[in-house]
mmCIF file of C-alpha atoms and ligand atoms in Angstrom:
data_model
loop_
_atom_site.group_PDB
_atom_site.id
_atom_site.type_symbol
_atom_site.label_atom_id
_atom_site.label_comp_id
_atom_site.label_asym_id
_atom_site.label_seq_id
_atom_site.Cartn_x
_atom_site.Cartn_y
_atom_site.Cartn_z
ATOM 1 C CA MET A 35 123.294 112.582 29.070
ATOM 2 C CA LYS A 36 125.995 114.120 26.735
ATOM 3 C CA THR A 37 129.665 113.723 27.643
ATOM 4 C CA ILE A 38 131.591 116.953 28.140
ATOM 5 C CA TYR A 39 135.080 115.907 27.452
ATOM 6 C CA MET A 40 137.758 118.212 29.013
ATOM 7 C CA ASP A 41 140.462 115.769 29.596
ATOM 8 C CA ASN A 42 142.367 116.076 26.296
ATOM 9 C CA ASN A 43 145.871 115.919 27.976
ATOM 10 C CA ALA A 44 144.940 112.393 28.971
ATOM 11 C CA THR A 45 143.863 111.442 25.464
ATOM 12 C CA THR A 46 141.944 113.011 22.512
ATOM 13 C CA ARG A 47 139.101 112.089 20.215
ATOM 14 C CA VAL A 48 140.452 110.681 16.855
ATOM 15 C CA ASP A 49 139.589 113.345 14.344
ATOM 16 C CA PRO A 50 137.027 111.838 11.944
ATOM 17 C CA ALA A 51 139.319 112.925 8.931
ATOM 18 C CA VAL A 52 142.238 110.950 10.595
ATOM 19 C CA PHE A 53 139.886 108.005 10.926
ATOM 20 C CA GLU A 54 138.872 108.035 7.301
ATOM 21 C CA GLU A 55 142.548 108.310 6.227
ATOM 22 C CA MET A 56 143.504 105.194 8.219
ATOM 23 C CA ARG A 57 140.257 102.982 7.442
ATOM 24 C CA PRO A 58 141.275 101.509 4.066
ATOM 25 C CA TYR A 59 144.539 100.041 5.642
ATOM 26 C CA PHE A 60 142.668 97.609 7.994
ATOM 27 C CA CYS A 61 140.736 95.280 5.827
ATOM 28 C CA ASP A 62 141.619 96.178 2.189
ATOM 29 C CA LEU A 63 145.138 97.444 1.887
ATOM 30 C CA TYR A 64 146.643 95.422 4.653
ATOM 31 C CA GLY A 65 149.960 94.608 3.021
ATOM 32 C CA ASN A 66 153.292 94.544 4.818
ATOM 33 C CA PRO A 67 155.352 97.557 3.634
ATOM 34 C CA SER A 68 158.493 95.465 3.706
ATOM 35 C CA SER A 69 157.121 92.915 1.299
ATOM 36 C CA MET A 70 158.457 92.812 -2.331
ATOM 37 C CA HIS A 71 155.010 92.932 -4.001
ATOM 38 C CA ARG A 72 153.268 96.024 -5.029
ATOM 39 C CA PHE A 73 150.320 95.219 -2.588
ATOM 40 C CA GLY A 74 152.804 95.889 0.387
ATOM 41 C CA GLY A 75 154.665 98.640 -1.632
ATOM 42 C CA GLN A 76 151.624 100.845 -1.857
ATOM 43 C CA VAL A 77 151.563 100.845 1.946
ATOM 44 C CA GLY A 78 155.165 101.816 2.062
ATOM 45 C CA VAL A 79 154.326 104.865 0.019
ATOM 46 C CA ARG A 80 151.797 106.011 2.588
ATOM 47 C CA LEU A 81 154.392 105.463 5.316
ATOM 48 C CA ARG A 82 156.767 107.733 3.552
ATOM 49 C CA GLU A 83 154.049 110.387 3.139
ATOM 50 C CA ALA A 84 153.169 110.101 6.968
ATOM 51 C CA ARG A 85 156.886 110.556 7.748
ATOM 52 C CA ALA A 86 157.130 113.712 5.559
ATOM 53 C CA ARG A 87 153.941 115.030 7.196
ATOM 54 C CA VAL A 88 155.271 114.476 10.796
ATOM 55 C CA ALA A 89 158.591 116.150 9.662
ATOM 56 C CA ALA A 90 156.778 119.049 8.193
ATOM 57 C CA LEU A 91 154.945 119.749 11.410
ATOM 58 C CA LEU A 92 158.193 119.713 13.359
ATOM 59 C CA ARG A 93 160.406 121.288 10.620
ATOM 60 C CA CYS A 94 162.992 118.423 10.404
ATOM 61 C CA GLU A 95 163.929 115.795 7.822
ATOM 62 C CA PRO A 96 161.731 112.948 7.171
ATOM 63 C CA ASP A 97 164.490 110.468 7.870
ATOM 64 C CA GLU A 98 165.067 111.913 11.286
ATOM 65 C CA ILE A 99 161.647 110.593 12.326
ATOM 66 C CA ILE A 100 161.353 107.009 13.855
ATOM 67 C CA PHE A 101 157.951 105.714 14.416
ATOM 68 C CA THR A 102 157.218 103.902 17.710
ATOM 69 C CA SER A 103 154.286 102.400 19.676
ATOM 70 C CA CYS A 104 153.727 105.456 21.997
ATOM 71 C CA GLY A 105 155.258 108.448 23.840
ATOM 72 C CA SER A 106 156.577 106.257 26.602
ATOM 73 C CA GLU A 107 158.516 104.216 24.207
ATOM 74 C CA SER A 108 159.929 107.274 22.534
ATOM 75 C CA ASP A 109 160.992 108.605 25.823
ATOM 76 C CA ASN A 110 162.638 105.324 26.980
ATOM 77 C CA THR A 111 164.285 104.895 23.555
ATOM 78 C CA ALA A 112 165.834 108.372 23.737
ATOM 79 C CA ILE A 113 167.268 107.825 27.200
ATOM 80 C CA ARG A 114 168.476 104.467 26.714
ATOM 81 C CA SER A 115 170.116 105.288 23.360
ATOM 82 C CA ALA A 116 172.154 108.170 24.900
ATOM 83 C CA LEU A 117 173.206 106.004 27.736
ATOM 84 C CA SER A 118 174.387 103.090 25.733
ATOM 85 C CA ALA A 119 176.118 105.350 22.970
ATOM 86 C CA GLN A 120 178.078 106.861 25.665
ATOM 87 C CA PRO A 121 178.982 104.218 28.217
ATOM 88 C CA ASP A 122 181.467 106.437 30.277
ATOM 89 C CA LYS A 123 178.875 109.085 30.923
ATOM 90 C CA ARG A 124 176.649 108.034 33.904
ATOM 91 C CA HIS A 125 174.734 110.981 34.860
ATOM 92 C CA ILE A 126 171.372 112.354 33.659
ATOM 93 C CA VAL A 127 169.850 115.706 33.995
ATOM 94 C CA THR A 128 165.910 116.056 34.302
ATOM 95 C CA THR A 129 163.314 117.701 36.254
ATOM 96 C CA ARG A 130 160.958 116.839 39.152
ATOM 97 C CA VAL A 131 157.959 117.637 36.975
ATOM 98 C CA GLU A 132 158.452 115.158 34.181
ATOM 99 C CA HIS A 133 155.807 112.620 33.052
ATOM 100 C CA PRO A 134 156.344 109.089 34.657
ATOM 101 C CA ALA A 135 157.633 107.989 31.287
ATOM 102 C CA ILE A 136 160.815 109.960 32.184
ATOM 103 C CA LEU A 137 160.616 109.984 35.911
ATOM 104 C CA SER A 138 160.049 106.462 36.608
ATOM 105 C CA LEU A 139 162.679 105.359 34.086
ATOM 106 C CA CYS A 140 165.154 107.687 35.717
ATOM 107 C CA LYS A 141 164.293 106.360 39.134
ATOM 108 C CA PHE A 142 164.766 102.942 37.861
ATOM 109 C CA LEU A 143 168.191 103.701 36.346
ATOM 110 C CA GLU A 144 169.244 105.290 39.526
ATOM 111 C CA LYS A 145 168.129 102.349 41.749
ATOM 112 C CA LYS A 146 168.687 99.392 39.583
ATOM 113 C CA GLU A 147 171.659 100.316 37.295
ATOM 114 C CA GLY A 148 173.618 102.942 39.439
ATOM 115 C CA TYR A 149 173.236 105.940 37.243
ATOM 116 C CA ASP A 150 173.372 109.271 38.915
ATOM 117 C CA VAL A 151 170.306 111.498 38.226
ATOM 118 C CA THR A 152 169.850 115.299 39.012
ATOM 119 C CA TYR A 153 166.117 116.216 39.277
ATOM 120 C CA LEU A 154 165.801 120.003 38.910
ATOM 121 C CA GLY A 155 163.208 121.517 41.158
ATOM 122 C CA THR A 156 160.877 124.591 40.279
ATOM 123 C CA ASP A 157 159.554 127.772 41.844
ATOM 124 C CA GLU A 158 155.967 128.176 42.953
ATOM 125 C CA ARG A 159 154.859 128.632 39.446
ATOM 126 C CA GLY A 160 156.637 125.586 38.138
ATOM 127 C CA ARG A 161 159.342 127.515 36.505
ATOM 128 C CA ILE A 162 162.978 126.011 36.149
ATOM 129 C CA ASP A 163 165.929 128.198 37.076
ATOM 130 C CA LEU A 164 168.376 128.325 34.083
ATOM 131 C CA ASP A 165 171.511 129.051 36.208
ATOM 132 C CA GLU A 166 170.704 126.005 38.500
ATOM 133 C CA TYR A 167 170.282 124.075 35.151
ATOM 134 C CA ARG A 168 173.553 125.181 33.766
ATOM 135 C CA ASP A 169 175.247 124.260 36.978
ATOM 136 C CA ALA A 170 173.670 120.945 36.994
ATOM 137 C CA ILE A 171 175.189 119.716 33.779
ATOM 138 C CA ARG A 172 178.586 117.872 34.367
ATOM 139 C CA ASN A 173 181.368 116.449 32.093
ATOM 140 C CA ASP A 174 179.750 112.975 32.565
ATOM 141 C CA THR A 175 176.342 113.985 31.930
ATOM 142 C CA ALA A 176 174.984 111.717 29.120
ATOM 143 C CA ILE A 177 171.659 113.311 28.441
ATOM 144 C CA VAL A 178 169.380 116.108 29.570
ATOM 145 C CA SER A 179 165.694 115.412 29.341
ATOM 146 C CA VAL A 180 163.243 118.346 29.897
ATOM 147 C CA MET A 181 159.561 118.308 28.891
ATOM 148 C CA TRP A 182 158.524 120.925 26.367
ATOM 149 C CA ALA A 183 155.131 121.353 28.182
ATOM 150 C CA ASN A 184 153.750 120.054 31.353
ATOM 151 C CA ASN A 185 150.751 117.591 30.991
ATOM 152 C CA GLU A 186 149.362 118.713 34.508
ATOM 153 C CA THR A 187 149.795 122.460 34.487
ATOM 154 C CA GLY A 188 150.466 123.282 30.813
ATOM 155 C CA ASN A 189 153.591 125.091 31.772
ATOM 156 C CA ILE A 190 155.949 125.523 28.795
ATOM 157 C CA TYR A 191 159.635 125.159 29.397
ATOM 158 C CA PRO A 192 162.366 127.116 27.689
ATOM 159 C CA VAL A 193 163.688 123.921 25.983
ATOM 160 C CA GLU A 194 165.209 125.938 23.045
ATOM 161 C CA LYS A 195 167.392 127.782 25.346
ATOM 162 C CA MET A 196 168.234 124.706 27.481
ATOM 163 C CA ALA A 197 169.250 122.935 24.295
ATOM 164 C CA VAL A 198 171.674 125.599 23.468
ATOM 165 C CA ILE A 199 173.275 125.299 26.895
ATOM 166 C CA ALA A 200 173.471 121.577 26.615
ATOM 167 C CA ARG A 201 175.098 121.838 23.171
ATOM 168 C CA GLU A 202 177.675 124.183 24.628
ATOM 169 C CA ARG A 203 178.437 121.641 27.207
ATOM 170 C CA GLY A 204 178.625 118.760 24.793
ATOM 171 C CA THR A 205 175.506 116.993 26.254
ATOM 172 C CA VAL A 206 172.735 115.351 24.228
ATOM 173 C CA PHE A 207 169.380 117.121 24.756
ATOM 174 C CA HIS A 208 166.065 115.373 24.631
ATOM 175 C CA THR A 209 162.687 116.811 25.118
ATOM 176 C CA ASP A 210 159.336 115.090 25.784
ATOM 177 C CA ALA A 211 157.105 117.163 23.612
ATOM 178 C CA VAL A 212 153.974 114.914 23.861
ATOM 179 C CA GLN A 213 151.968 117.749 25.144
ATOM 180 C CA ALA A 214 153.371 120.415 22.945
ATOM 181 C CA VAL A 215 153.096 118.960 19.490
ATOM 182 C CA GLY A 216 150.000 120.245 17.782
ATOM 183 C CA LYS A 217 149.376 123.015 20.271
ATOM 184 C CA ILE A 218 152.307 125.190 19.927
ATOM 185 C CA ALA A 219 154.707 125.820 17.017
ATOM 186 C CA ILE A 220 157.872 123.664 16.997
ATOM 187 C CA ASP A 221 160.606 124.400 14.769
ATOM 188 C CA LEU A 222 163.447 121.869 15.056
ATOM 189 C CA ALA A 223 165.401 123.556 12.130
ATOM 190 C CA THR A 224 166.433 126.586 14.452
ATOM 191 C CA THR A 225 167.194 124.705 17.730
ATOM 192 C CA PRO A 226 169.900 122.310 18.703
ATOM 193 C CA ILE A 227 167.446 119.854 20.293
ATOM 194 C CA ASP A 228 168.800 116.442 19.544
ATOM 195 C CA MET A 229 165.900 114.111 20.220
ATOM 196 C CA LEU A 230 162.083 114.765 20.713
ATOM 197 C CA SER A 231 159.154 112.529 21.695
ATOM 198 C CA LEU A 232 155.606 112.733 20.523
ATOM 199 C CA SER A 233 152.447 110.659 20.919
ATOM 200 C CA GLY A 234 149.594 110.231 18.452
ATOM 201 C CA HIS A 235 146.778 109.876 20.817
ATOM 202 C CA LYS A 236 147.508 113.387 22.394
ATOM 203 C CA LEU A 237 146.791 115.084 19.077
ATOM 204 C CA HIS A 238 143.734 113.363 17.588
ATOM 205 C CA ALA A 239 145.329 110.311 16.256
ATOM 206 C CA PRO A 240 144.733 106.938 17.779
ATOM 207 C CA LYS A 241 146.371 105.255 20.776
ATOM 208 C CA GLY A 242 149.364 103.028 20.222
ATOM 209 C CA VAL A 243 151.472 105.090 17.804
ATOM 210 C CA GLY A 244 154.224 107.590 18.529
ATOM 211 C CA ALA A 245 157.376 109.077 17.139
ATOM 212 C CA LEU A 246 160.983 109.933 18.114
ATOM 213 C CA PHE A 247 162.865 112.595 16.327
ATOM 214 C CA VAL A 248 166.605 111.819 16.193
ATOM 215 C CA ARG A 249 168.819 114.479 14.708
ATOM 216 C CA LYS A 250 171.026 113.391 11.709
ATOM 217 C CA ARG A 251 174.378 112.192 12.751
ATOM 218 C CA LEU A 252 173.460 111.764 16.557
ATOM 219 C CA PRO A 253 174.902 108.368 17.607
ATOM 220 C CA PHE A 254 171.736 106.279 18.071
ATOM 221 C CA ARG A 255 171.290 102.747 19.673
ATOM 222 C CA PRO A 256 167.894 100.986 19.007
ATOM 223 C CA PHE A 257 165.670 99.948 21.846
ATOM 224 C CA LEU A 258 163.838 97.100 19.970
ATOM 225 C CA ILE A 259 166.264 94.876 18.155
ATOM 226 C CA GLY A 260 165.003 92.660 15.300
ATOM 227 C CA GLY A 261 164.088 93.368 11.677
ATOM 228 C CA HIS A 262 165.249 96.262 9.564
ATOM 229 C CA GLN A 263 162.104 98.283 9.938
ATOM 230 C CA GLU A 264 162.663 102.137 10.350
ATOM 231 C CA SER A 265 166.198 101.965 8.887
ATOM 232 C CA SER A 266 167.044 99.377 11.542
ATOM 233 C CA ARG A 267 166.300 101.987 14.307
ATOM 234 C CA ARG A 268 163.144 100.277 15.492
ATOM 235 C CA ALA A 269 162.388 96.636 14.856
ATOM 236 C CA GLY A 270 158.835 95.263 14.474
ATOM 237 C CA THR A 271 156.411 95.396 11.547
ATOM 238 C CA GLU A 272 155.136 98.999 11.310
ATOM 239 C CA ASN A 273 151.710 99.956 12.815
ATOM 240 C CA THR A 274 150.697 101.086 9.293
ATOM 241 C CA THR A 275 147.239 102.277 10.168
ATOM 242 C CA GLY A 276 148.545 104.132 13.261
ATOM 243 C CA ILE A 277 151.385 105.729 11.320
ATOM 244 C CA ILE A 278 149.157 106.769 8.395
ATOM 245 C CA ALA A 279 146.753 108.373 11.088
ATOM 246 C CA LEU A 280 149.687 110.103 12.953
ATOM 247 C CA GLY A 281 150.730 111.633 9.583
ATOM 248 C CA LYS A 282 147.255 112.877 8.861
ATOM 249 C CA ALA A 283 146.845 114.127 12.447
ATOM 250 C CA CYS A 284 150.143 116.204 12.046
ATOM 251 C CA GLU A 285 148.929 117.586 8.755
ATOM 252 C CA LEU A 286 145.638 118.666 10.415
ATOM 253 C CA ALA A 287 147.532 120.088 13.406
ATOM 254 C CA MET A 288 149.343 122.582 11.086
ATOM 255 C CA THR A 289 145.988 123.756 9.718
ATOM 256 C CA HIS A 290 144.455 123.924 13.311
ATOM 257 C CA MET A 291 147.312 125.551 14.968
ATOM 258 C CA ASP A 292 145.961 129.040 14.878
ATOM 259 C CA GLU A 293 142.691 127.730 16.120
ATOM 260 C CA GLU A 294 144.473 126.074 19.320
ATOM 261 C CA ASN A 295 145.959 129.512 20.101
ATOM 262 C CA THR A 296 142.742 131.581 19.439
ATOM 263 C CA SER A 297 139.422 129.905 19.938
ATOM 264 C CA VAL A 298 140.520 126.982 22.206
ATOM 265 C CA LYS A 299 142.470 129.554 24.284
ATOM 266 C CA THR A 300 139.555 131.738 24.589
ATOM 267 C CA LEU A 301 137.322 128.995 25.754
ATOM 268 C CA ARG A 302 140.067 127.889 28.243
ATOM 269 C CA ASN A 303 140.246 131.492 29.506
ATOM 270 C CA ARG A 304 136.565 131.818 29.782
ATOM 271 C CA LEU A 305 136.378 128.587 31.675
ATOM 272 C CA GLU A 306 139.234 129.609 33.999
ATOM 273 C CA ASN A 307 138.112 133.139 34.800
ATOM 274 C CA GLY A 308 134.508 131.965 35.117
ATOM 275 C CA LEU A 309 135.306 129.439 37.753
ATOM 276 C CA LEU A 310 137.541 131.797 39.733
ATOM 277 C CA GLU A 311 134.779 134.444 39.759
ATOM 278 C CA ARG A 312 132.077 131.941 40.849
ATOM 279 C CA ILE A 313 134.001 129.882 43.468
ATOM 280 C CA PRO A 314 135.875 131.373 46.481
ATOM 281 C CA ASP A 315 139.166 129.958 47.531
ATOM 282 C CA ALA A 316 140.146 128.818 44.045
ATOM 283 C CA ILE A 317 143.683 129.380 42.599
ATOM 284 C CA VAL A 318 145.371 128.719 39.343
ATOM 285 C CA ASN A 319 148.467 126.308 39.450
ATOM 286 C CA GLY A 320 151.245 127.043 37.003
ATOM 287 C CA ASP A 321 152.672 130.002 35.022
ATOM 288 C CA ARG A 322 149.504 131.656 33.667
ATOM 289 C CA GLY A 323 151.631 133.741 31.243
ATOM 290 C CA ASN A 324 153.482 130.864 29.799
ATOM 291 C CA ARG A 325 151.217 127.941 29.315
ATOM 292 C CA LEU A 326 149.588 125.660 26.742
ATOM 293 C CA PRO A 327 146.558 127.284 25.305
ATOM 294 C CA ASN A 328 144.213 124.554 26.285
ATOM 295 C CA THR A 329 145.118 123.687 29.913
ATOM 296 C CA THR A 330 144.009 125.032 33.266
ATOM 297 C CA ASN A 331 144.830 123.493 36.544
ATOM 298 C CA ILE A 332 142.764 124.966 39.348
ATOM 299 C CA SER A 333 142.857 124.147 43.014
ATOM 300 C CA PHE A 334 139.789 124.473 44.997
ATOM 301 C CA GLY A 335 140.741 124.705 48.649
ATOM 302 C CA TYR A 336 139.447 122.492 51.348
ATOM 303 C CA VAL A 337 137.922 119.921 49.000
ATOM 304 C CA GLU A 338 139.340 116.588 47.609
ATOM 305 C CA GLY A 339 140.035 116.637 43.795
ATOM 306 C CA GLU A 340 138.714 113.059 43.598
ATOM 307 C CA ALA A 341 135.363 113.898 45.196
ATOM 308 C CA ILE A 342 134.997 116.777 42.739
ATOM 309 C CA LEU A 343 135.886 114.352 39.843
ATOM 310 C CA LEU A 344 133.191 111.914 41.066
ATOM 311 C CA MET A 345 130.472 114.673 41.234
ATOM 312 C CA MET A 346 131.357 116.036 37.866
ATOM 313 C CA ASP A 347 131.394 112.533 36.414
ATOM 314 C CA GLN A 348 127.822 112.169 37.425
ATOM 315 C CA MET A 349 127.041 115.268 35.336
ATOM 316 C CA GLY A 350 128.956 113.774 32.376
ATOM 317 C CA ILE A 351 131.908 116.195 32.746
ATOM 318 C CA CYS A 352 135.347 114.567 32.262
ATOM 319 C CA ALA A 353 138.466 116.261 33.724
ATOM 320 C CA SER A 354 141.306 115.036 35.817
ATOM 321 C CA SER A 355 142.512 115.551 39.481
ATOM 322 C CA GLY A 356 146.096 115.958 40.611
ATOM 323 C CA SER A 357 145.876 113.575 43.393
ATOM 324 C CA ALA A 358 146.022 109.860 43.208
ATOM 325 C CA CYS A 359 144.427 107.636 45.983
ATOM 326 C CA THR A 360 147.133 105.159 46.875
ATOM 327 C CA SER A 361 146.854 102.870 49.880
ATOM 328 C CA GLY A 362 144.178 104.996 51.525
ATOM 329 C CA SER A 363 146.236 108.184 51.588
ATOM 330 C CA LEU A 364 145.601 110.957 48.991
ATOM 331 C CA GLU A 365 149.003 111.771 47.563
ATOM 332 C CA PRO A 366 149.032 115.175 45.801
ATOM 333 C CA SER A 367 150.679 115.229 42.415
ATOM 334 C CA HIS A 368 154.465 115.230 42.117
ATOM 335 C CA VAL A 369 154.069 118.318 39.818
ATOM 336 C CA LEU A 370 152.155 120.322 42.442
ATOM 337 C CA ARG A 371 154.383 119.015 45.290
ATOM 338 C CA ALA A 372 157.497 120.285 43.366
ATOM 339 C CA MET A 373 155.858 123.722 43.114
ATOM 340 C CA GLY A 374 155.113 123.664 46.814
ATOM 341 C CA VAL A 375 151.390 124.112 46.510
ATOM 342 C CA PRO A 376 150.005 124.227 50.082
ATOM 343 C CA PHE A 377 148.449 120.975 51.345
ATOM 344 C CA THR A 378 144.758 122.102 51.519
ATOM 345 C CA PHE A 379 145.018 123.323 47.858
ATOM 346 C CA ALA A 380 147.072 120.582 46.437
ATOM 347 C CA HIS A 381 144.516 117.904 47.245
ATOM 348 C CA GLY A 382 141.623 119.785 45.577
ATOM 349 C CA SER A 383 143.305 120.386 42.120
ATOM 350 C CA ILE A 384 141.490 119.695 38.860
ATOM 351 C CA ARG A 385 142.950 119.839 35.384
ATOM 352 C CA PHE A 386 140.593 120.827 32.493
ATOM 353 C CA SER A 387 142.303 120.250 29.180
ATOM 354 C CA LEU A 388 140.323 121.447 26.095
ATOM 355 C CA SER A 389 140.546 120.641 22.350
ATOM 356 C CA ARG A 390 139.116 122.056 19.125
ATOM 357 C CA PHE A 391 136.099 119.741 19.555
ATOM 358 C CA ASN A 392 134.944 121.679 22.737
ATOM 359 C CA THR A 393 132.255 124.425 22.506
ATOM 360 C CA GLY A 394 131.194 127.407 24.304
ATOM 361 C CA ALA A 395 127.923 125.759 25.442
ATOM 362 C CA GLU A 396 130.121 123.001 27.148
ATOM 363 C CA VAL A 397 132.061 125.704 29.071
ATOM 364 C CA ASP A 398 128.797 127.378 30.131
ATOM 365 C CA SER A 399 127.455 124.023 31.338
ATOM 366 C CA VAL A 400 130.723 123.419 33.547
ATOM 367 C CA LEU A 401 130.418 127.036 34.886
ATOM 368 C CA ASP A 402 126.710 126.329 35.831
ATOM 369 C CA THR A 403 127.536 123.030 37.365
ATOM 370 C CA LEU A 404 130.747 123.171 39.224
ATOM 371 C CA PRO A 405 130.150 126.097 41.805
ATOM 372 C CA THR A 406 127.285 123.975 43.358
ATOM 373 C CA ILE A 407 129.324 120.919 43.312
ATOM 374 C CA ILE A 408 132.140 122.608 45.220
ATOM 375 C CA GLU A 409 129.766 124.398 47.639
ATOM 376 C CA ASN A 410 128.150 121.085 48.522
ATOM 377 C CA LEU A 411 131.369 119.345 48.950
ATOM 378 C CA ARG A 412 132.733 122.128 51.346
ATOM 379 C CA LYS A 413 129.625 121.763 53.404
ATOM 380 C CA LEU A 414 130.649 118.111 54.135
ATOM 381 C CA SER A 415 134.362 118.765 54.226
ATOM 382 C CA PRO A 416 136.161 118.087 57.503
ATOM 383 C CA PHE A 417 138.458 121.189 56.767
ATOM 384 C CA SER A 418 135.667 123.561 56.081
ATOM 385 C CA ALA A 419 134.683 124.448 59.699
ATOM 386 C CA ASP A 420 138.221 125.221 60.586
ATOM 387 C CA LYS A 421 139.961 126.398 57.476
ATOM 388 C CA SER A 422 143.353 125.589 58.627
ATOM 389 C CA ALA A 423 145.773 122.733 57.444
ATOM 390 C CA PRO A 424 144.787 119.304 58.597
ATOM 391 C CA ALA A 425 146.958 117.416 60.984
ATOM 392 C CA CYS A 426 148.157 114.949 58.218
ATOM 393 C CA THR A 427 151.282 116.415 56.441
ATOM 394 C CA LYS A 428 152.607 113.121 55.320
ATOM 395 C CA ALA A 429 152.111 113.918 51.716
ATOM 396 C CA PHE A 430 154.735 116.714 51.844
ATOM 397 C CA SER A 431 157.339 114.676 53.821
ATOM 398 C CA GLU A 432 158.944 113.119 50.509
HETATM 399 C C1 PLP B 41 150.786 111.206 27.648
HETATM 400 C C2 PLP B 41 152.183 111.643 27.852
HETATM 401 C C3 PLP B 41 153.282 110.692 27.760
HETATM 402 C C4 PLP B 41 152.991 109.179 27.388
HETATM 403 O O1 PLP B 41 152.542 109.082 26.123
HETATM 404 P P1 PLP B 41 151.864 107.575 25.782
HETATM 405 O O2 PLP B 41 151.660 107.574 24.376
HETATM 406 O O3 PLP B 41 150.483 107.599 26.491
HETATM 407 O O4 PLP B 41 152.841 106.651 26.189
HETATM 408 C C5 PLP B 41 154.554 111.257 27.968
HETATM 409 N N1 PLP B 41 154.752 112.415 28.250
HETATM 410 C C6 PLP B 41 153.880 113.297 28.369
HETATM 411 C C7 PLP B 41 154.115 114.670 28.817
HETATM 412 C C8 PLP B 41 152.470 112.915 28.291
HETATM 413 O O5 PLP B 41 151.463 113.915 28.472
#
């Protein structure tokens, strides 16, 4: 059975051209770029090239890029740096819909280290109110962190506008752009965004490499202390193969950007519209007019997302659900909860996230398969006879 992979917001296939680029640096050109000899030096040259390639995609300076191990490390580094560089500022502004790499860190800082955090809510389409945002920034706000695009719904946030407001208030602005990089145009030359996180494995580079953009002259405190790698901003011998791969993936992202926004978007729309036509009681979650081109998050009423995933898995179709089964109770995603998606729909949410490696035949196959799966599950569903909300509303009590 062929796998139909529609879970690209979780991770992506390494592009074969990226793999070829990194391959020589495992067994043949394995020098340490910090070494004095030419054997290491030739790797250093490739790291400089990779830095320039990442910078070209983001439209920033190469020395504003720090390579890290992942998006989570970049996010943690950004927030920790802003806090330790401004010890008298003890307030953070973020949103309820961030990735756990930001959200769990903020909860930790609140509970264990006594910081004050404002979590901005959203409307039913997942949008943030800019007036509420402006009012949330205080004189003691050390950093604002708002994602560029949401991993679950694909919603795009107005981070350029938000960065201008933060700059006016003298507050550092960080964006988690892990889902945005490679899918939509980013131009750091025309926005006052101070820091930006990205991750290799979300744009067809391998897992275990990321980057953090830190604007020139922004006070910075390293997270990992040790050797002088990355201009003393991130210690640890460089993940040379991963960095070379990330550079190549960024170069490819520039050439494929139009494709993301035309053919990938067309496939996504065909999938989304096809499912809505074929399946009753299905709704799209998020801001349909302002989303990533590859993502659709659809709730199928009166069924469990995890049941749908299991049935799809048997047909070789990979996607994600917005609910996580913890301690026997299915908790709907924090993103859908922030949007106030009704209980009977929040549980049945499925995220399909496509890439340039998906085909029209794969979309057809999902359109052929999923309606039957949903129909069969609804026959079994305890909700289906009486289509009203079940008694349990615990999930929304938080
Ligand atoms: C995947 C993801 C991350 C985490 O990146 P890792 O490289 O897996 O640590 C952070 N933020 C968003 C929005 C993501 O989608």
